[in-house]
Tab-separated table of C-alpha atoms and ligand atoms in Angstrom:
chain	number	residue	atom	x	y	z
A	10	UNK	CA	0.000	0.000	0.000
A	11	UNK	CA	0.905	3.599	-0.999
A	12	UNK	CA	1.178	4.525	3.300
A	13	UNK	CA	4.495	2.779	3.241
A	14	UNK	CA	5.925	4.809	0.137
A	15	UNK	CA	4.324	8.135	-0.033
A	16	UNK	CA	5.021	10.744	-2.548
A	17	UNK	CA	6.458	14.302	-1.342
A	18	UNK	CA	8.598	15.362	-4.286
A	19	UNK	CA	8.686	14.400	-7.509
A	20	UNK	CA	12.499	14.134	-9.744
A	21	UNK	CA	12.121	17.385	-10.845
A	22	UNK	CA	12.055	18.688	-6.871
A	23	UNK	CA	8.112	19.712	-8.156
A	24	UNK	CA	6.283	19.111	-4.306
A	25	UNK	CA	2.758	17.194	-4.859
A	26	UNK	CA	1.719	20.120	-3.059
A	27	UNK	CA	3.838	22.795	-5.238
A	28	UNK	CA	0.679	25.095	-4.511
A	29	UNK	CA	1.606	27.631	-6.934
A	30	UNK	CA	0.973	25.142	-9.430
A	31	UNK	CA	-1.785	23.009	-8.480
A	32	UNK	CA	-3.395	26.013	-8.062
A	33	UNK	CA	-3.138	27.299	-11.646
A	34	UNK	CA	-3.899	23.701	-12.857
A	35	UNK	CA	-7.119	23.866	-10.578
A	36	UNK	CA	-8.262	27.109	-12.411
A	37	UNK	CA	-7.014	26.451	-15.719
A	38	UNK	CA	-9.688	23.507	-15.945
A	39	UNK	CA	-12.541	25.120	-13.682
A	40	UNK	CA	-15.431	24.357	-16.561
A	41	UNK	CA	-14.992	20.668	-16.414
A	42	UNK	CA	-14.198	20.313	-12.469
A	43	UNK	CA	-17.291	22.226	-11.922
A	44	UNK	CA	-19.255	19.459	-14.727
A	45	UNK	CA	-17.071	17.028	-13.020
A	46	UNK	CA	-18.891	17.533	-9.672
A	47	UNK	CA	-21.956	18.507	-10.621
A	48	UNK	CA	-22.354	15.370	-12.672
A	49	UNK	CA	-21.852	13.181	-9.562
A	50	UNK	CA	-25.051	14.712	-7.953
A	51	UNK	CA	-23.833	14.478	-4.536
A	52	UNK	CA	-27.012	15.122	-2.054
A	53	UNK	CA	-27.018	18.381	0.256
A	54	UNK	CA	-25.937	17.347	3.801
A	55	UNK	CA	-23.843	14.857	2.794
A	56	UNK	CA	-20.332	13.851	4.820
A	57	UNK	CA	-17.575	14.218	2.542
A	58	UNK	CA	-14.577	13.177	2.935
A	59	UNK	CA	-11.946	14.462	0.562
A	60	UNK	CA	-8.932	11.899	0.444
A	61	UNK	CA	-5.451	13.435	-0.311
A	62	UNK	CA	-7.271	16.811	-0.456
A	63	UNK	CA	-3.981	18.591	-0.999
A	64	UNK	CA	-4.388	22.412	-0.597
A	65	UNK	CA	-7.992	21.981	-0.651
A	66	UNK	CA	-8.929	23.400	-4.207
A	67	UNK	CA	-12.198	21.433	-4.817
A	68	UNK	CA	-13.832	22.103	-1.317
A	69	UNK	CA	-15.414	24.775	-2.446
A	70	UNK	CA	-17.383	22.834	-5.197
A	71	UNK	CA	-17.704	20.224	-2.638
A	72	UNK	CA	-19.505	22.357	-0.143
A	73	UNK	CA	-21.727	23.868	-2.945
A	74	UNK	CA	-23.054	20.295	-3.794
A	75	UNK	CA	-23.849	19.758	0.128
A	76	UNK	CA	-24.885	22.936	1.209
A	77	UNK	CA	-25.292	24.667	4.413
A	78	UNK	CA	-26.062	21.358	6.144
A	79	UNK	CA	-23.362	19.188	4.863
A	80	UNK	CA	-19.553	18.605	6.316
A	81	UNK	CA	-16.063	18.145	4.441
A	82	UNK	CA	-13.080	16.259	6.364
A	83	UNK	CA	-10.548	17.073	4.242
A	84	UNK	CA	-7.011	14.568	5.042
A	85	UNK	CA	-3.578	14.866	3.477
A	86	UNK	CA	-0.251	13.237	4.378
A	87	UNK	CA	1.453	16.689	3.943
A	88	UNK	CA	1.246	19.187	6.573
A	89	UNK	CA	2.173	22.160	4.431
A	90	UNK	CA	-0.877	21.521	1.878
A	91	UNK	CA	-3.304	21.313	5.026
A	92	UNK	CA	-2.471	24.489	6.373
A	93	UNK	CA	-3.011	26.228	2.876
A	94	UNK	CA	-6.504	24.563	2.631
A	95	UNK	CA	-7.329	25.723	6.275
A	96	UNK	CA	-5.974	29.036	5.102
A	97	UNK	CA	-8.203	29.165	1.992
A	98	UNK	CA	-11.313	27.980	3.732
A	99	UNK	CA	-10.984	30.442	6.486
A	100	UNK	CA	-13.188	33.146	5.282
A	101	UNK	CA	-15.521	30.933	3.149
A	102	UNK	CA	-19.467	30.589	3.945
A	103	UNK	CA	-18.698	27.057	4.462
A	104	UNK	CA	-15.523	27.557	7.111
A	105	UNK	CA	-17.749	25.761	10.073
A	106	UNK	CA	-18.429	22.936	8.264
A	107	UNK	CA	-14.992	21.949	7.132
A	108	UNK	CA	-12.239	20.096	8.701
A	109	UNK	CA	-8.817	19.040	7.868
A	110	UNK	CA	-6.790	16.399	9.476
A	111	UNK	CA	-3.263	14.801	8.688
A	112	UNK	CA	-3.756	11.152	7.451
A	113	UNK	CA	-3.443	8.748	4.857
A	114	UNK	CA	-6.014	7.335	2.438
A	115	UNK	CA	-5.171	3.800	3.959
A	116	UNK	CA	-5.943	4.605	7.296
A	117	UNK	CA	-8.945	7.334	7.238
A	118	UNK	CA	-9.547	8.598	10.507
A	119	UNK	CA	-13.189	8.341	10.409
A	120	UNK	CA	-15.598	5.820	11.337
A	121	UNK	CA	-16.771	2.642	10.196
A	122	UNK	CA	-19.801	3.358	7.965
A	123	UNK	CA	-19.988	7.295	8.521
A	124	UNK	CA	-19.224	9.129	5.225
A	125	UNK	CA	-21.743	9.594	2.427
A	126	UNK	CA	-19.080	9.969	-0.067
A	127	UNK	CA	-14.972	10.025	-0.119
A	128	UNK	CA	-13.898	11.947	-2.808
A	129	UNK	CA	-10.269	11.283	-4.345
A	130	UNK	CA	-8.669	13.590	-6.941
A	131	UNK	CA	-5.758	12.933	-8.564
A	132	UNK	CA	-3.951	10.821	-5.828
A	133	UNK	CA	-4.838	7.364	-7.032
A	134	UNK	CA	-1.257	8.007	-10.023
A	135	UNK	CA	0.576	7.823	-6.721
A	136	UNK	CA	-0.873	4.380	-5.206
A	137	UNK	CA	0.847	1.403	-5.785
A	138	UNK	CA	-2.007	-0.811	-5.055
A	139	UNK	CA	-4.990	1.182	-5.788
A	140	UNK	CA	-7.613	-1.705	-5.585
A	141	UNK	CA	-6.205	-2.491	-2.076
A	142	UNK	CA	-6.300	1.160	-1.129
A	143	UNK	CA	-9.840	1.605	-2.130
A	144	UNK	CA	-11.255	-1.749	-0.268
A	145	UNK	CA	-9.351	0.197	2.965
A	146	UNK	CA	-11.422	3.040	2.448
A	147	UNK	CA	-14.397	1.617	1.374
A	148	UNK	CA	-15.678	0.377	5.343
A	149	UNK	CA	-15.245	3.962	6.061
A	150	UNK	CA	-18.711	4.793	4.174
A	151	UNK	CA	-22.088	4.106	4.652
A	152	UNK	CA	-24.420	1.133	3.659
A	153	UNK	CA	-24.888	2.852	-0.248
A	154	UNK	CA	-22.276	5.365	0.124
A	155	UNK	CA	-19.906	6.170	-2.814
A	156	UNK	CA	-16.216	6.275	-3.441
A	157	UNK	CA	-15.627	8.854	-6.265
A	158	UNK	CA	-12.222	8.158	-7.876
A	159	UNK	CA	-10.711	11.933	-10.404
A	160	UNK	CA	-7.143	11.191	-12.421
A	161	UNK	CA	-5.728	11.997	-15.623
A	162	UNK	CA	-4.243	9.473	-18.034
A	163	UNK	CA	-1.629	10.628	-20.455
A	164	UNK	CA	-2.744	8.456	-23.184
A	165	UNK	CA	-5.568	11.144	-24.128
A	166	UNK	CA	-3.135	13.610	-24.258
A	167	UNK	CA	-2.842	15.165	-27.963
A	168	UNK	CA	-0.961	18.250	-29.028
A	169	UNK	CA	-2.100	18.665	-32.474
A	170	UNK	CA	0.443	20.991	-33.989
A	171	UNK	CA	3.609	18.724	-32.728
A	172	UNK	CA	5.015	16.174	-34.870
A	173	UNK	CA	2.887	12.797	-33.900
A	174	UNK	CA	6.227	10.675	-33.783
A	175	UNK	CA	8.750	13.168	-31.730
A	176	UNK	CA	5.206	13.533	-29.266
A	177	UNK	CA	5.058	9.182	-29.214
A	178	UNK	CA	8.495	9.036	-28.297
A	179	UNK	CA	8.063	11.281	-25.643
A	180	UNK	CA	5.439	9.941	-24.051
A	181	UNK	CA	6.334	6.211	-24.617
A	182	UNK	CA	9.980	7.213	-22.812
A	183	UNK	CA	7.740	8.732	-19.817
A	184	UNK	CA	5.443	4.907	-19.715
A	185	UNK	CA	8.688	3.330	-20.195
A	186	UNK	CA	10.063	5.564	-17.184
A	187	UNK	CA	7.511	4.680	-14.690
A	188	UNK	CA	7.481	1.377	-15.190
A	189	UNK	CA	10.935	0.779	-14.025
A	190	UNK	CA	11.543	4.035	-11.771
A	191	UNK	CA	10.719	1.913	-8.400
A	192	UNK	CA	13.381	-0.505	-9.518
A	193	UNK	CA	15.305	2.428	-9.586
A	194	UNK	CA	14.330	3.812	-5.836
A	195	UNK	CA	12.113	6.338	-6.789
A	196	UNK	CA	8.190	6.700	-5.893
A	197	UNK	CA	5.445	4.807	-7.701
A	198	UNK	CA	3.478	6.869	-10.438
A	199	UNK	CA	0.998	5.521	-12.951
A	200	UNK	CA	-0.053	8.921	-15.259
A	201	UNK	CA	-1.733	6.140	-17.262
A	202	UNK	CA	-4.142	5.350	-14.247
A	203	UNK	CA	-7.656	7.058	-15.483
A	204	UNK	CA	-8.498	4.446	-17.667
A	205	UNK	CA	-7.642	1.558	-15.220
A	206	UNK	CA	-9.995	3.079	-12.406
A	207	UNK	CA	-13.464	1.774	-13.054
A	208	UNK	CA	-11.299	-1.990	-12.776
A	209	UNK	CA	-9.802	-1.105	-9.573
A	210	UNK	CA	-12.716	0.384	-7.878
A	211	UNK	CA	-14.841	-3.141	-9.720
A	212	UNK	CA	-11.506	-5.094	-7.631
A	213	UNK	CA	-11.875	-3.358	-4.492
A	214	UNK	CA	-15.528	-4.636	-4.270
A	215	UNK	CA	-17.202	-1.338	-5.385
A	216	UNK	CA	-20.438	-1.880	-7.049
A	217	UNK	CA	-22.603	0.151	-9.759
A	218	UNK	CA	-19.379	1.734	-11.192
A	219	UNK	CA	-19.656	4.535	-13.676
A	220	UNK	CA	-17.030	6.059	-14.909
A	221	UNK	CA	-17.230	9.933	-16.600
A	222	UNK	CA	-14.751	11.345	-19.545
A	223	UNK	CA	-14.469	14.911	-19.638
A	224	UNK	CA	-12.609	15.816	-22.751
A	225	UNK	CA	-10.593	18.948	-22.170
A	226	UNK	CA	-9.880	20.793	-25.200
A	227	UNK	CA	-8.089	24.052	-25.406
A	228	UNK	CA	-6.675	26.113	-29.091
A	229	UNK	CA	-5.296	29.312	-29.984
A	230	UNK	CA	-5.209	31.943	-27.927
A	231	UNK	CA	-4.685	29.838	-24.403
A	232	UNK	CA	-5.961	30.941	-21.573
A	233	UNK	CA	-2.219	32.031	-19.168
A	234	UNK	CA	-3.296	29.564	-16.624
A	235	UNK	CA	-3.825	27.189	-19.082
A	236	UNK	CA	-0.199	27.901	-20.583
A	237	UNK	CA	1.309	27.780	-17.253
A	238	UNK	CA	-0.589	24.065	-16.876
A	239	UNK	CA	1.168	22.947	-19.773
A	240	UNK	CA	4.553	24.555	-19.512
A	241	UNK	CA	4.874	22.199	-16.471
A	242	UNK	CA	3.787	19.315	-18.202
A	243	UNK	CA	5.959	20.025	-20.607
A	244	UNK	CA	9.011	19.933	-18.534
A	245	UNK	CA	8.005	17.099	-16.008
A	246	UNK	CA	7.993	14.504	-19.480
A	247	UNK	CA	12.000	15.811	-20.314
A	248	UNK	CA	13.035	15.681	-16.830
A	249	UNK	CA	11.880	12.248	-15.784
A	250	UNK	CA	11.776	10.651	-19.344
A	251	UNK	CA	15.094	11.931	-19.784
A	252	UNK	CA	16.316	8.162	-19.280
A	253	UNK	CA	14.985	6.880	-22.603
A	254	UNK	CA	15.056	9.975	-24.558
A	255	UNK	CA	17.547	11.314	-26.791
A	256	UNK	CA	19.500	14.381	-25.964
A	257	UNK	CA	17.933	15.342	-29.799
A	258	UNK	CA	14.281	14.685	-28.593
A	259	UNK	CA	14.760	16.409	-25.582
A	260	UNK	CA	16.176	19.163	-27.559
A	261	UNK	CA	13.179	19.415	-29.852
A	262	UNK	CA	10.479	18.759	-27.500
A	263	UNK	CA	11.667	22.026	-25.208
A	264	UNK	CA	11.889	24.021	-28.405
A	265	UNK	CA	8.508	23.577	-28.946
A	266	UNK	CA	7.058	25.131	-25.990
A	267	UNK	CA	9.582	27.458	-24.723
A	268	UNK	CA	11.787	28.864	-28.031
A	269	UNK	CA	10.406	32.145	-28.979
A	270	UNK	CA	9.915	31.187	-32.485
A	271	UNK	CA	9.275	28.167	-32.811
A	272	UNK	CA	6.823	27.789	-30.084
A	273	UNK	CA	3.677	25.857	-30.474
A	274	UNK	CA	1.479	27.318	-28.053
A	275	UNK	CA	1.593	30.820	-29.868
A	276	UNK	CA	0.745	29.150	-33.468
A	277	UNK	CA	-2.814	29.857	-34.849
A	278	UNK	CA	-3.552	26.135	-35.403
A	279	UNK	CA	-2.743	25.209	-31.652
A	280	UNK	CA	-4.940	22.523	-30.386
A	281	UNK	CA	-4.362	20.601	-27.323
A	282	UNK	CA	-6.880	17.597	-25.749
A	283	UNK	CA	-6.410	15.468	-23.039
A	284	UNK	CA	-9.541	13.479	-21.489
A	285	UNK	CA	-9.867	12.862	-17.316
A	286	UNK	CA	-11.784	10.299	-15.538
A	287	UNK	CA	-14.205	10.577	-12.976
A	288	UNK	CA	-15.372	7.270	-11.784
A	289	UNK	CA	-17.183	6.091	-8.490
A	290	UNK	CA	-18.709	3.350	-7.392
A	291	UNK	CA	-21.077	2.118	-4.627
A	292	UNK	CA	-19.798	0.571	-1.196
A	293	UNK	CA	-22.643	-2.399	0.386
A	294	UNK	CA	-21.488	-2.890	3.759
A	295	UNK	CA	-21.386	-6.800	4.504
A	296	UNK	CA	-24.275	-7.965	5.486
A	297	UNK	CA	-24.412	-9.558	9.122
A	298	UNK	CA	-24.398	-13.398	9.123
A	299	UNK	CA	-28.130	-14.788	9.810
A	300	UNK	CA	-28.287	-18.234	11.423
A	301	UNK	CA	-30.987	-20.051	11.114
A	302	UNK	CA	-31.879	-22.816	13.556
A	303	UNK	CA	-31.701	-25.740	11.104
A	304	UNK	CA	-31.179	-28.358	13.767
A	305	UNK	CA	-34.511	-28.510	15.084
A	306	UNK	CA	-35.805	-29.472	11.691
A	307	UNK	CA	-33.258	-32.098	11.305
A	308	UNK	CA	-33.991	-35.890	12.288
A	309	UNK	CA	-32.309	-36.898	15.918
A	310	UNK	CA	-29.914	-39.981	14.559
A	311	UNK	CA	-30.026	-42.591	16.941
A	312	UNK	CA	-26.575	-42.772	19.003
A	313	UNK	CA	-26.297	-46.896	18.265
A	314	UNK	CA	-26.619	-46.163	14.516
A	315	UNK	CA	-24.177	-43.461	14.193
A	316	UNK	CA	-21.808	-46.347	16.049
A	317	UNK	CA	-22.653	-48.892	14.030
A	318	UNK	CA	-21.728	-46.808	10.696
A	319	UNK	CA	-18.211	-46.460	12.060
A	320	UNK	CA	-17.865	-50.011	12.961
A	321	UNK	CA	-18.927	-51.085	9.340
B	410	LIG	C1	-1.465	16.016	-6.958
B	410	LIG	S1	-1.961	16.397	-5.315
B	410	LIG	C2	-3.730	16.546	-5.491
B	410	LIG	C3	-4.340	17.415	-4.441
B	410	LIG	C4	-5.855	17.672	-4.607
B	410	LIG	N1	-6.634	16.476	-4.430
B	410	LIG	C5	-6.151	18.293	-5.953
B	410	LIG	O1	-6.686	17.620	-6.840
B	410	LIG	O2	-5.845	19.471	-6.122
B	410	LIG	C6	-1.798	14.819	-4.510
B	410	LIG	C7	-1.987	14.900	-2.997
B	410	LIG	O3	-2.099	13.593	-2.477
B	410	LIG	C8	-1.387	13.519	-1.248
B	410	LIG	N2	-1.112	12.088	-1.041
B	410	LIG	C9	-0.420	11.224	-1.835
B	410	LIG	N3	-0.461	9.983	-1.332
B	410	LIG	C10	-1.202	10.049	-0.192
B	410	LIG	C11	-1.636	9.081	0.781
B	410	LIG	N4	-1.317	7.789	0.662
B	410	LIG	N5	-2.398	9.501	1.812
B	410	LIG	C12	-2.738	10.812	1.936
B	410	LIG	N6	-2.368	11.770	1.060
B	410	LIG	C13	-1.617	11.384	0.000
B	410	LIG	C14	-0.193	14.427	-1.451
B	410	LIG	O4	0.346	14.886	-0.234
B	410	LIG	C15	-0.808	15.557	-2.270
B	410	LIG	O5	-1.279	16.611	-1.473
């Protein structure tokens, strides 16, 4: 389970809770997050609890969909990104009903069967065993209650106006990167994990799994936030692909985004698509053993019969 190997920095020194840019990432994409929410129809007054909430960026859309009667437990393993969300939340209409502990997704500190929903976004690319860590979380909701599962997946990524072969290498270098980096003592990542989580969630016991696209499209002239987004997904391929890329690649691939001329994102016919996952799926708590008392139905066999069976 991720508990034992949890992810603080990235190979780049880029912090899972670099603020600055999970921030910009949050607001570059704020049309689909708010679909992505809305979508799930999460009832007013529900308990949420938002897993790996990082600097709390989607409690406000949270505490929209519950409302004035609804609570938020937000948990994170890192200190530094709990702070910011208690920072952010202080002066919000919904600052009394939100809470923010330090824990990890395997070990939620909340009870047996009390959340309506745990919410998870982009946290499950850093579990090595998702399935397992979604069967740990899933006693912590109600009979009915819902796990709802957010990640990317770089195979839906597409930038339209970059040679299609420079763009596979880079992005089969990156696969090809985090399939071996444990081996090579770094942290687990999947960036390919959006498409596998209706399976894990379907492994972990989940029932009534539905999983959501939300195709995120942006072209000429981008948005600054959005720019900023991609700069740093631009850079985080090179630096930890670097391994099985060539210095030429590498080269070329920079050029395109940050070389005055020849950069893409400034060209008329820029298009750029990527597609995220929203999947959840329904927790049934056990049901309690019922015994019935069959042995008062059942024949009394004589005590010199039984005997005489074992004799024969
Ligand atoms: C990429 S950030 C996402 C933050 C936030 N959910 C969002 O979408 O903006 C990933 C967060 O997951 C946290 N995290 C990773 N593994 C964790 C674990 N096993 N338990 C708790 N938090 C974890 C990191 O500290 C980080 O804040």
């Amino acid at each position: 389970m991720a508990v034992d190997n949890v992810v603080h920095v990235n190979e780049c020194g880029l912090p899972l809770n670099a603020i600055e840019w999970l921030v910009t990432h949050h607001e570059s994409k704020a049309f689909e997050r708010e679909c992505m929410i809305r979508d799930q129809h999460i009832a007013q007054g529900s308990f949420v609890v938002d897993a790996g909430c990082g600097p709390g960026l989607w409690t406000s859309l949270l505490a929209q969909a519950i409302g004035p009667e609804g609570s938020i437990l937000g948990i994170d393993i890192s200190t530094e990104a709990l702070v910011t969300a208690q920072k952010r939340s202080a002066h919000a209409w919904y600052r009394n009903q939100v809470q923010y502990k330090r824990a990890v997704l395997e070990q939620l500190p909340v009870d047996h069967g009390a959340a309506d929903i745990i919410f998870s976004a982009n946290v499950s690319q850093y579990l090595d065993d998702p399935a397992a860590t979604f069967a740990a979380m899933g006693p912590h909701l109600k009979d009915g209650g819902r796990l709802i599962v957010k990640d990317i997946d770089f195979g839906t990524m597409r930038f339209h106006n970059i040679d299609p072969a420079l763009q596979a290498r880079v992005f089969q270098a990156r696969e090809r990167w985090e399939q071996v980096r444990v081996e090579q003592g770094y942290a687990f990542e999947d960036s390919w994990v959006g498409s596998k989580l209706a399976g894990y969630l379907r492994a972990a016991g989940f029932t009534n799994v539905q999983e959501h696209m939300y195709r995120v499209r942006r072209k000429n002239p981008l948005p600054a936030n959005f720019r900023y987004y991609l700069l740093g997904i631009a850079e985080w391929f090179t630096c930890e692909g670097a391994p099985f890329l060539s210095g030429e690649d590498i080269t070329n691939w920079l050029q395109c985004f940050f070389d005055e001329q020849q950069n893409v994102l400034d060209k008329e016919n820029f298009l750029y698509e990527e597609t995220e996952f929203v999947v959840s799926g329904m927790w049934s708590a056990p049901q309690t053993r019922r015994y019935f008392e069959f042995y008062q139905e059942l024949p009394l066999v004589p005590e010199r019969e039984v005997l005489l069976a074992v004799v024969e």
